PDB file of C-alpha atoms in Angstrom:
ATOM      1  CA  UNK A  17      13.467  14.946 -14.770  1.00 96.00           C
ATOM      2  CA  UNK A  18      14.965  14.026 -11.424  1.00 97.00           C
ATOM      3  CA  UNK A  19      12.709  11.969  -9.179  1.00 98.00           C
ATOM      4  CA  UNK A  20      13.764  10.984  -5.672  1.00 98.00           C
ATOM      5  CA  UNK A  21      12.197   7.765  -4.448  1.00 98.00           C
ATOM      6  CA  UNK A  22      12.162   7.770  -0.668  1.00 97.00           C
ATOM      7  CA  UNK A  23      12.175   4.161   0.426  1.00 95.00           C
ATOM      8  CA  UNK A  24      13.682   3.393  -2.944  1.00 92.00           C
ATOM      9  CA  UNK A  25      15.454   0.255  -1.820  1.00 91.00           C
ATOM     10  CA  UNK A  26      12.249  -1.567  -0.861  1.00 93.00           C
ATOM     11  CA  UNK A  27       9.933  -3.706  -2.990  1.00 94.00           C
ATOM     12  CA  UNK A  28       7.912  -0.854  -4.516  1.00 96.00           C
ATOM     13  CA  UNK A  29      10.832   1.546  -4.623  1.00 97.00           C
ATOM     14  CA  UNK A  30      13.087  -0.761  -6.604  1.00 96.00           C
ATOM     15  CA  UNK A  31      10.397  -1.388  -9.193  1.00 96.00           C
ATOM     16  CA  UNK A  32       9.558   2.311  -9.388  1.00 98.00           C
ATOM     17  CA  UNK A  33      13.190   3.252 -10.005  1.00 98.00           C
ATOM     18  CA  UNK A  34      13.367   0.607 -12.723  1.00 97.00           C
ATOM     19  CA  UNK A  35      10.271   2.044 -14.435  1.00 98.00           C
ATOM     20  CA  UNK A  36      11.362   5.673 -14.120  1.00 98.00           C
ATOM     21  CA  UNK A  37      14.842   4.909 -15.406  1.00 98.00           C
ATOM     22  CA  UNK A  38      13.428   2.965 -18.353  1.00 98.00           C
ATOM     23  CA  UNK A  39      11.312   6.015 -19.170  1.00 97.00           C
ATOM     24  CA  UNK A  40      14.419   8.206 -19.279  1.00 97.00           C
ATOM     25  CA  UNK A  41      14.140   9.921 -15.908  1.00 98.00           C
ATOM     26  CA  UNK A  42      16.910  10.355 -13.380  1.00 98.00           C
ATOM     27  CA  UNK A  43      15.579   8.272 -10.501  1.00 98.00           C
ATOM     28  CA  UNK A  44      17.493   8.007  -7.256  1.00 97.00           C
ATOM     29  CA  UNK A  45      16.787   6.035  -4.108  1.00 97.00           C
ATOM     30  CA  UNK A  46      16.806   7.696  -0.722  1.00 96.00           C
ATOM     31  CA  UNK A  47      16.750   5.449   2.301  1.00 94.00           C
ATOM     32  CA  UNK A  48      18.690   4.822   5.460  1.00 92.00           C
ATOM     33  CA  UNK A  49      20.953   2.480   3.512  1.00 92.00           C
ATOM     34  CA  UNK A  50      21.850   5.362   1.185  1.00 93.00           C
ATOM     35  CA  UNK A  51      22.544   7.721   4.100  1.00 95.00           C
ATOM     36  CA  UNK A  52      19.137   9.425   4.249  1.00 96.00           C
ATOM     37  CA  UNK A  53      17.138   9.430   7.482  1.00 96.00           C
ATOM     38  CA  UNK A  54      13.744  11.051   7.029  1.00 96.00           C
ATOM     39  CA  UNK A  55      13.095  11.159  10.767  1.00 96.00           C
ATOM     40  CA  UNK A  56      16.250  13.014  11.761  1.00 96.00           C
ATOM     41  CA  UNK A  57      16.555  14.789   8.417  1.00 96.00           C
ATOM     42  CA  UNK A  58      20.091  13.536   7.884  1.00 97.00           C
ATOM     43  CA  UNK A  59      21.066  13.584   4.224  1.00 97.00           C
ATOM     44  CA  UNK A  60      17.704  14.928   3.006  1.00 97.00           C
ATOM     45  CA  UNK A  61      18.932  18.247   1.608  1.00 97.00           C
ATOM     46  CA  UNK A  62      21.639  16.551  -0.415  1.00 97.00           C
ATOM     47  CA  UNK A  63      19.320  13.816  -1.675  1.00 97.00           C
ATOM     48  CA  UNK A  64      16.605  16.223  -2.822  1.00 97.00           C
ATOM     49  CA  UNK A  65      18.875  18.768  -4.501  1.00 97.00           C
ATOM     50  CA  UNK A  66      17.713  19.303  -8.074  1.00 97.00           C
ATOM     51  CA  UNK A  67      14.664  17.043  -7.754  1.00 98.00           C
ATOM     52  CA  UNK A  68      11.377  17.980  -9.399  1.00 98.00           C
ATOM     53  CA  UNK A  69       9.338  15.230  -7.756  1.00 98.00           C
ATOM     54  CA  UNK A  70       9.549  13.151  -4.584  1.00 98.00           C
ATOM     55  CA  UNK A  71       7.793   9.811  -4.293  1.00 98.00           C
ATOM     56  CA  UNK A  72       7.493   8.543  -0.723  1.00 98.00           C
ATOM     57  CA  UNK A  73       7.102   4.762  -0.506  1.00 98.00           C
ATOM     58  CA  UNK A  74       8.698   4.363   2.903  1.00 95.00           C
ATOM     59  CA  UNK A  75       7.459   1.738   5.293  1.00 91.00           C
ATOM     60  CA  UNK A  76       7.643   2.321   9.016  1.00 90.00           C
ATOM     61  CA  UNK A  77      10.574   0.525  10.641  1.00 87.00           C
ATOM     62  CA  UNK A  78       8.516   0.251  13.852  1.00 86.00           C
ATOM     63  CA  UNK A  79       5.123  -1.343  14.635  1.00 81.00           C
ATOM     64  CA  UNK A  80       3.726   0.217  17.818  1.00 92.00           C
ATOM     65  CA  UNK A  81       0.772   2.503  17.099  1.00 93.00           C
ATOM     66  CA  UNK A  82       2.345   5.617  18.612  1.00 95.00           C
ATOM     67  CA  UNK A  83       5.712   4.911  17.026  1.00 96.00           C
ATOM     68  CA  UNK A  84       4.219   4.384  13.553  1.00 96.00           C
ATOM     69  CA  UNK A  85       2.204   7.592  13.859  1.00 97.00           C
ATOM     70  CA  UNK A  86       5.284   9.522  14.915  1.00 97.00           C
ATOM     71  CA  UNK A  87       7.308   7.994  12.098  1.00 97.00           C
ATOM     72  CA  UNK A  88       4.943   8.853   9.249  1.00 97.00           C
ATOM     73  CA  UNK A  89       4.091  12.363  10.441  1.00 98.00           C
ATOM     74  CA  UNK A  90       7.649  13.350  11.313  1.00 98.00           C
ATOM     75  CA  UNK A  91       9.079  11.771   8.203  1.00 97.00           C
ATOM     76  CA  UNK A  92       6.543  13.486   5.953  1.00 98.00           C
ATOM     77  CA  UNK A  93       7.032  16.888   7.579  1.00 98.00           C
ATOM     78  CA  UNK A  94      10.788  16.613   7.148  1.00 98.00           C
ATOM     79  CA  UNK A  95      10.459  15.472   3.550  1.00 98.00           C
ATOM     80  CA  UNK A  96       8.070  18.289   2.677  1.00 98.00           C
ATOM     81  CA  UNK A  97      10.212  20.906   4.372  1.00 97.00           C
ATOM     82  CA  UNK A  98      13.361  19.697   2.639  1.00 97.00           C
ATOM     83  CA  UNK A  99      11.468  19.417  -0.634  1.00 97.00           C
ATOM     84  CA  UNK A 100      10.191  22.961  -0.367  1.00 96.00           C
ATOM     85  CA  UNK A 101      13.721  24.208   0.247  1.00 96.00           C
ATOM     86  CA  UNK A 102      14.990  22.233  -2.744  1.00 97.00           C
ATOM     87  CA  UNK A 103      12.268  23.482  -5.079  1.00 96.00           C
ATOM     88  CA  UNK A 104      10.419  20.166  -5.398  1.00 97.00           C
ATOM     89  CA  UNK A 105       7.214  20.717  -7.361  1.00 97.00           C
ATOM     90  CA  UNK A 106       5.350  17.477  -6.673  1.00 98.00           C
ATOM     91  CA  UNK A 107       5.139  15.247  -3.591  1.00 98.00           C
ATOM     92  CA  UNK A 108       3.622  11.786  -4.059  1.00 98.00           C
ATOM     93  CA  UNK A 109       3.107   9.546  -1.035  1.00 98.00           C
ATOM     94  CA  UNK A 110       1.885   5.962  -1.312  1.00 98.00           C
ATOM     95  CA  UNK A 111      -0.850   5.145   1.196  1.00 98.00           C
ATOM     96  CA  UNK A 112      -3.664   2.597   1.519  1.00 97.00           C
ATOM     97  CA  UNK A 113      -7.130   2.367  -0.048  1.00 97.00           C
ATOM     98  CA  UNK A 114      -9.728   2.675   2.679  1.00 95.00           C
ATOM     99  CA  UNK A 115      -7.286   3.868   5.325  1.00 94.00           C
ATOM    100  CA  UNK A 116      -9.819   6.407   6.538  1.00 93.00           C
ATOM    101  CA  UNK A 117     -12.402   3.623   6.945  1.00 91.00           C
ATOM    102  CA  UNK A 118     -10.088   1.449   9.054  1.00 89.00           C
ATOM    103  CA  UNK A 119      -9.142   3.798  11.829  1.00 89.00           C
ATOM    104  CA  UNK A 120      -9.114   1.076  14.474  1.00 87.00           C
ATOM    105  CA  UNK A 121      -5.842   0.019  12.872  1.00 88.00           C
ATOM    106  CA  UNK A 122      -3.016   2.081  14.283  1.00 91.00           C
ATOM    107  CA  UNK A 123      -1.026   1.669  11.074  1.00 92.00           C
ATOM    108  CA  UNK A 124      -3.852   2.974   8.917  1.00 92.00           C
ATOM    109  CA  UNK A 125      -4.498   5.853  11.341  1.00 94.00           C
ATOM    110  CA  UNK A 126      -0.875   6.785  10.848  1.00 96.00           C
ATOM    111  CA  UNK A 127      -1.246   6.677   7.052  1.00 97.00           C
ATOM    112  CA  UNK A 128      -4.268   8.999   7.258  1.00 97.00           C
ATOM    113  CA  UNK A 129      -2.246  11.345   9.463  1.00 98.00           C
ATOM    114  CA  UNK A 130       0.520  11.242   6.852  1.00 98.00           C
ATOM    115  CA  UNK A 131      -2.003  12.153   4.148  1.00 98.00           C
ATOM    116  CA  UNK A 132      -3.215  15.098   6.228  1.00 98.00           C
ATOM    117  CA  UNK A 133       0.339  16.378   6.689  1.00 98.00           C
ATOM    118  CA  UNK A 134       0.861  16.255   2.940  1.00 98.00           C
ATOM    119  CA  UNK A 135      -2.507  17.756   1.980  1.00 98.00           C
ATOM    120  CA  UNK A 136      -2.077  20.718   4.328  1.00 97.00           C
ATOM    121  CA  UNK A 137       1.579  21.380   3.527  1.00 96.00           C
ATOM    122  CA  UNK A 138       1.085  23.755   0.632  1.00 95.00           C
ATOM    123  CA  UNK A 139       3.355  21.579  -1.525  1.00 96.00           C
ATOM    124  CA  UNK A 140       1.616  20.326  -4.692  1.00 98.00           C
ATOM    125  CA  UNK A 141       0.818  16.649  -4.230  1.00 98.00           C
ATOM    126  CA  UNK A 142      -0.857  13.511  -5.460  1.00 98.00           C
ATOM    127  CA  UNK A 143      -1.743  10.891  -2.859  1.00 98.00           C
ATOM    128  CA  UNK A 144      -1.834   7.411  -4.370  1.00 98.00           C
ATOM    129  CA  UNK A 145      -3.776   4.951  -2.252  1.00 98.00           C
ATOM    130  CA  UNK A 146      -3.193   1.346  -3.325  1.00 98.00           C
ATOM    131  CA  UNK A 147      -5.005  -1.788  -2.276  1.00 98.00           C
ATOM    132  CA  UNK A 148      -3.041  -4.697  -0.808  1.00 97.00           C
ATOM    133  CA  UNK A 149      -0.332  -6.160  -3.028  1.00 96.00           C
ATOM    134  CA  UNK A 150      -0.568  -9.699  -4.401  1.00 96.00           C
ATOM    135  CA  UNK A 151       2.787 -10.329  -2.758  1.00 93.00           C
ATOM    136  CA  UNK A 152       1.220  -9.517   0.643  1.00 93.00           C
ATOM    137  CA  UNK A 153      -1.181 -12.475   0.546  1.00 94.00           C
ATOM    138  CA  UNK A 154       1.250 -14.806   2.266  1.00 92.00           C
ATOM    139  CA  UNK A 155       1.676 -12.329   5.106  1.00 91.00           C
ATOM    140  CA  UNK A 156      -2.116 -12.024   5.436  1.00 89.00           C
ATOM    141  CA  UNK A 157      -2.473 -15.797   5.560  1.00 88.00           C
ATOM    142  CA  UNK A 158       0.179 -16.024   8.262  1.00 89.00           C
ATOM    143  CA  UNK A 159      -1.363 -13.182  10.273  1.00 86.00           C
ATOM    144  CA  UNK A 160      -4.808 -14.790  10.232  1.00 83.00           C
ATOM    145  CA  UNK A 161      -3.670 -18.315  11.053  1.00 83.00           C
ATOM    146  CA  UNK A 162      -4.642 -19.610  14.473  1.00 80.00           C
ATOM    147  CA  UNK A 163      -3.530 -23.120  15.446  1.00 81.00           C
ATOM    148  CA  UNK A 164      -2.984 -24.080  11.832  1.00 82.00           C
ATOM    149  CA  UNK A 165      -6.340 -22.735  10.619  1.00 82.00           C
ATOM    150  CA  UNK A 166      -6.603 -19.628   8.436  1.00 83.00           C
ATOM    151  CA  UNK A 167      -9.414 -17.467   9.843  1.00 83.00           C
ATOM    152  CA  UNK A 168      -9.717 -14.725   7.268  1.00 84.00           C
ATOM    153  CA  UNK A 169     -12.720 -12.459   6.797  1.00 85.00           C
ATOM    154  CA  UNK A 170     -14.513 -12.821   3.459  1.00 84.00           C
ATOM    155  CA  UNK A 171     -14.510  -9.073   3.001  1.00 89.00           C
ATOM    156  CA  UNK A 172     -14.386  -7.681  -0.532  1.00 92.00           C
ATOM    157  CA  UNK A 173     -10.796  -7.585  -1.728  1.00 94.00           C
ATOM    158  CA  UNK A 174      -9.199  -6.168  -4.858  1.00 98.00           C
ATOM    159  CA  UNK A 175      -5.423  -6.579  -4.607  1.00 98.00           C
ATOM    160  CA  UNK A 176      -2.958  -5.161  -7.090  1.00 98.00           C
ATOM    161  CA  UNK A 177       0.462  -6.003  -8.495  1.00 97.00           C
ATOM    162  CA  UNK A 178       3.477  -4.044  -7.279  1.00 96.00           C
ATOM    163  CA  UNK A 179       4.351  -3.567 -10.939  1.00 96.00           C
ATOM    164  CA  UNK A 180       1.104  -1.673 -11.469  1.00 97.00           C
ATOM    165  CA  UNK A 181       1.660   0.405  -8.327  1.00 98.00           C
ATOM    166  CA  UNK A 182       5.081   1.395  -9.627  1.00 98.00           C
ATOM    167  CA  UNK A 183       3.684   2.225 -13.065  1.00 98.00           C
ATOM    168  CA  UNK A 184       1.018   4.453 -11.515  1.00 98.00           C
ATOM    169  CA  UNK A 185       3.511   6.225  -9.268  1.00 98.00           C
ATOM    170  CA  UNK A 186       5.825   6.805 -12.225  1.00 98.00           C
ATOM    171  CA  UNK A 187       3.038   8.342 -14.284  1.00 98.00           C
ATOM    172  CA  UNK A 188       2.084  10.707 -11.475  1.00 98.00           C
ATOM    173  CA  UNK A 189       5.707  11.645 -10.824  1.00 98.00           C
ATOM    174  CA  UNK A 190       6.081  12.673 -14.451  1.00 97.00           C
ATOM    175  CA  UNK A 191       2.738  14.455 -14.559  1.00 96.00           C
ATOM    176  CA  UNK A 192       0.968  17.365 -12.949  1.00 97.00           C
ATOM    177  CA  UNK A 193      -0.098  17.235  -9.287  1.00 98.00           C
ATOM    178  CA  UNK A 194      -3.712  16.181  -8.744  1.00 97.00           C
ATOM    179  CA  UNK A 195      -3.777  17.839  -5.326  1.00 98.00           C
ATOM    180  CA  UNK A 196      -6.076  15.030  -4.300  1.00 97.00           C
ATOM    181  CA  UNK A 197      -6.356  11.301  -3.745  1.00 98.00           C
ATOM    182  CA  UNK A 198      -6.324   8.540  -6.369  1.00 98.00           C
ATOM    183  CA  UNK A 199      -7.358   4.981  -5.474  1.00 98.00           C
ATOM    184  CA  UNK A 200      -5.491   2.172  -7.247  1.00 98.00           C
ATOM    185  CA  UNK A 201      -6.785  -1.412  -7.263  1.00 98.00           C
ATOM    186  CA  UNK A 202      -6.317  -4.568  -9.270  1.00 98.00           C
ATOM    187  CA  UNK A 203      -8.690  -5.750 -12.009  1.00 98.00           C
ATOM    188  CA  UNK A 204     -10.551  -8.391  -9.953  1.00 98.00           C
ATOM    189  CA  UNK A 205     -12.754  -7.980  -6.882  1.00 97.00           C
ATOM    190  CA  UNK A 206     -13.457 -11.151  -4.923  1.00 94.00           C
ATOM    191  CA  UNK A 207     -13.727 -12.097  -1.260  1.00 90.00           C
ATOM    192  CA  UNK A 208     -10.344 -12.002   0.459  1.00 90.00           C
ATOM    193  CA  UNK A 209     -10.723 -15.706   1.165  1.00 87.00           C
ATOM    194  CA  UNK A 210     -10.874 -16.497  -2.550  1.00 90.00           C
ATOM    195  CA  UNK A 211      -7.556 -14.790  -3.183  1.00 92.00           C
ATOM    196  CA  UNK A 212      -6.020 -16.505  -0.170  1.00 90.00           C
ATOM    197  CA  UNK A 213      -7.278 -19.899  -1.305  1.00 88.00           C
ATOM    198  CA  UNK A 214      -5.798 -19.341  -4.769  1.00 91.00           C
ATOM    199  CA  UNK A 215      -2.500 -18.140  -3.299  1.00 91.00           C
ATOM    200  CA  UNK A 216      -2.190 -21.027  -0.877  1.00 89.00           C
ATOM    201  CA  UNK A 217      -3.236 -23.544  -3.543  1.00 89.00           C
ATOM    202  CA  UNK A 218      -0.494 -22.196  -5.785  1.00 90.00           C
ATOM    203  CA  UNK A 219       1.998 -22.616  -2.955  1.00 88.00           C
ATOM    204  CA  UNK A 220       0.656 -26.098  -2.089  1.00 88.00           C
ATOM    205  CA  UNK A 221      -0.040 -24.840   1.432  1.00 86.00           C
ATOM    206  CA  UNK A 222      -1.972 -27.443   3.467  1.00 83.00           C
ATOM    207  CA  UNK A 223      -3.530 -25.110   6.032  1.00 81.00           C
ATOM    208  CA  UNK A 224      -7.215 -25.580   6.876  1.00 74.00           C
ATOM    209  CA  UNK A 225      -9.829 -22.887   6.476  1.00 70.00           C
ATOM    210  CA  UNK A 226     -12.348 -21.024   8.585  1.00 67.00           C
ATOM    211  CA  UNK A 227     -14.202 -18.285   6.763  1.00 64.00           C
ATOM    212  CA  UNK A 228     -15.785 -15.289   8.442  1.00 64.00           C
ATOM    213  CA  UNK A 229     -18.213 -12.997   6.708  1.00 65.00           C
ATOM    214  CA  UNK A 230     -18.142  -9.228   7.281  1.00 65.00           C
ATOM    215  CA  UNK A 231     -21.396  -7.435   8.093  1.00 63.00           C
ATOM    216  CA  UNK A 232     -23.234  -5.843   5.196  1.00 57.00           C
ATOM    217  CA  UNK A 233     -22.886  -2.096   4.892  1.00 53.00           C
ATOM    218  CA  UNK A 234     -25.987  -1.638   2.741  1.00 45.00           C
ATOM    219  CA  UNK A 235     -27.657   1.645   3.571  1.00 39.00           C
ATOM    220  CA  UNK A 236     -24.964   2.716   5.991  1.00 37.00           C
ATOM    221  CA  UNK A 237     -23.193   5.190   3.778  1.00 35.00           C
TER     222      UNK A 237
ATOM    223  CA  UNK B 101     -16.747 -22.814   8.471  1.00 30.00           C
ATOM    224  CA  UNK B 102     -17.353 -20.228  11.183  1.00 43.00           C
ATOM    225  CA  UNK B 103     -19.379 -17.049  10.719  1.00 44.00           C
ATOM    226  CA  UNK B 104     -17.588 -14.494  12.871  1.00 53.00           C
ATOM    227  CA  UNK B 105     -18.498 -10.898  11.975  1.00 55.00           C
ATOM    228  CA  UNK B 106     -16.238  -9.668  14.755  1.00 61.00           C
ATOM    229  CA  UNK B 107     -13.117 -10.969  13.023  1.00 63.00           C
ATOM    230  CA  UNK B 108     -10.567  -8.246  12.436  1.00 74.00           C
ATOM    231  CA  UNK B 109      -7.920  -7.600   9.809  1.00 79.00           C
ATOM    232  CA  UNK B 110      -4.724  -6.321  11.416  1.00 78.00           C
ATOM    233  CA  UNK B 111      -6.750  -4.872  14.265  1.00 75.00           C
ATOM    234  CA  UNK B 112      -9.578  -3.353  12.242  1.00 79.00           C
ATOM    235  CA  UNK B 113     -13.130  -4.723  11.884  1.00 83.00           C
ATOM    236  CA  UNK B 114     -14.076  -5.391   8.279  1.00 87.00           C
ATOM    237  CA  UNK B 115     -17.021  -4.514   6.072  1.00 88.00           C
ATOM    238  CA  UNK B 116     -17.302  -5.076   2.338  1.00 89.00           C
ATOM    239  CA  UNK B 117     -16.167  -1.482   1.819  1.00 91.00           C
ATOM    240  CA  UNK B 118     -13.135  -1.592   4.086  1.00 92.00           C
ATOM    241  CA  UNK B 119     -10.397  -2.517   1.627  1.00 95.00           C
ATOM    242  CA  UNK B 120     -11.679  -1.619  -1.832  1.00 97.00           C
ATOM    243  CA  UNK B 121     -12.300   1.648  -3.690  1.00 97.00           C
ATOM    244  CA  UNK B 122     -15.770   3.024  -3.017  1.00 94.00           C
ATOM    245  CA  UNK B 123     -15.854   5.779  -5.603  1.00 89.00           C
ATOM    246  CA  UNK B 124     -15.030   8.590  -3.194  1.00 90.00           C
ATOM    247  CA  UNK B 125     -11.890   9.343  -5.187  1.00 94.00           C
ATOM    248  CA  UNK B 126     -10.637   8.894  -8.723  1.00 95.00           C
ATOM    249  CA  UNK B 127     -10.156   5.168  -9.261  1.00 97.00           C
ATOM    250  CA  UNK B 128      -7.368   3.668 -11.354  1.00 98.00           C
ATOM    251  CA  UNK B 129      -7.281  -0.043 -12.165  1.00 98.00           C
ATOM    252  CA  UNK B 130      -3.988  -1.865 -12.566  1.00 98.00           C
ATOM    253  CA  UNK B 131      -4.189  -4.288 -15.493  1.00 97.00           C
ATOM    254  CA  UNK B 132      -2.175  -7.252 -14.156  1.00 97.00           C
ATOM    255  CA  UNK B 133      -4.503 -10.059 -13.050  1.00 97.00           C
ATOM    256  CA  UNK B 134      -3.756 -12.310 -10.121  1.00 96.00           C
ATOM    257  CA  UNK B 135      -3.451 -15.332 -12.424  1.00 95.00           C
ATOM    258  CA  UNK B 136      -0.985 -13.514 -14.652  1.00 95.00           C
ATOM    259  CA  UNK B 137       0.941 -12.312 -11.605  1.00 95.00           C
ATOM    260  CA  UNK B 138       1.151 -15.865 -10.265  1.00 93.00           C
ATOM    261  CA  UNK B 139       2.438 -17.043 -13.635  1.00 91.00           C
ATOM    262  CA  UNK B 140       4.941 -14.209 -13.992  1.00 85.00           C
ATOM    263  CA  UNK B 141       8.433 -13.708 -12.638  1.00 73.00           C
ATOM    264  CA  UNK B 142       7.337 -11.867  -9.502  1.00 68.00           C
ATOM    265  CA  UNK B 143       4.691 -14.425  -8.624  1.00 67.00           C
ATOM    266  CA  UNK B 144       7.053 -17.320  -9.210  1.00 64.00           C
ATOM    267  CA  UNK B 145       9.600 -15.637  -6.958  1.00 69.00           C
ATOM    268  CA  UNK B 146       7.039 -15.527  -4.143  1.00 64.00           C
ATOM    269  CA  UNK B 147       5.979 -19.103  -4.755  1.00 63.00           C
ATOM    270  CA  UNK B 148       9.531 -20.424  -4.762  1.00 61.00           C
TER     271      UNK B 148
END
């Protein structure tokens, strides 16, 4: 079957195309570098022609809260509209585990808005929410470093390998729509700080540590 | 060590349920462990 991977030239997209191709599917990348702009719609009709499934692993090229929200909602609407016209039978966006519990983050608000666009589109879908990737740990360490000290919360953390994200996306692309949300996580749950310590130890990173503990949520849900 | 419950992760306050599956949806577990990832090609690429 033909599967179009939107954002197919990025980290997840490249691995997904490798997996789909190895499984015998016709997997093509659609991104700005291949002449497809999901915001303006340029190149979408041509890219989606003949596709049975669309997997959307795009990342926003902007960071401001309003801009990210506009990107994900506009991009998804355009993809769904073009997909409907092309006869696409399954739309699979990659979003984030817990996005709806982290709405103070503008990025995660935008991902929830993207999910809502997809779920209300009438196009059969499976939303795959993944936890943070192992390969993102360095970025987290950098983002939480203040004056040479890593100040990361010790919140529960269950990161996952990009390879496993790609394998999950490939299986959904080849299968029937769930018309719902699936959460994907890695096999180990530990405090975020433990993963960061292991990552930085492996990289021989000398940064110092300051651990913060999140409040308990017992009885709150 | 500093206990700072107000610390945020990319702008969002954290609880122990913020970033992990809570059973509200179907949960799928990827098999590749962090140790195996670190020892594999992808991990080594990030550690290089």
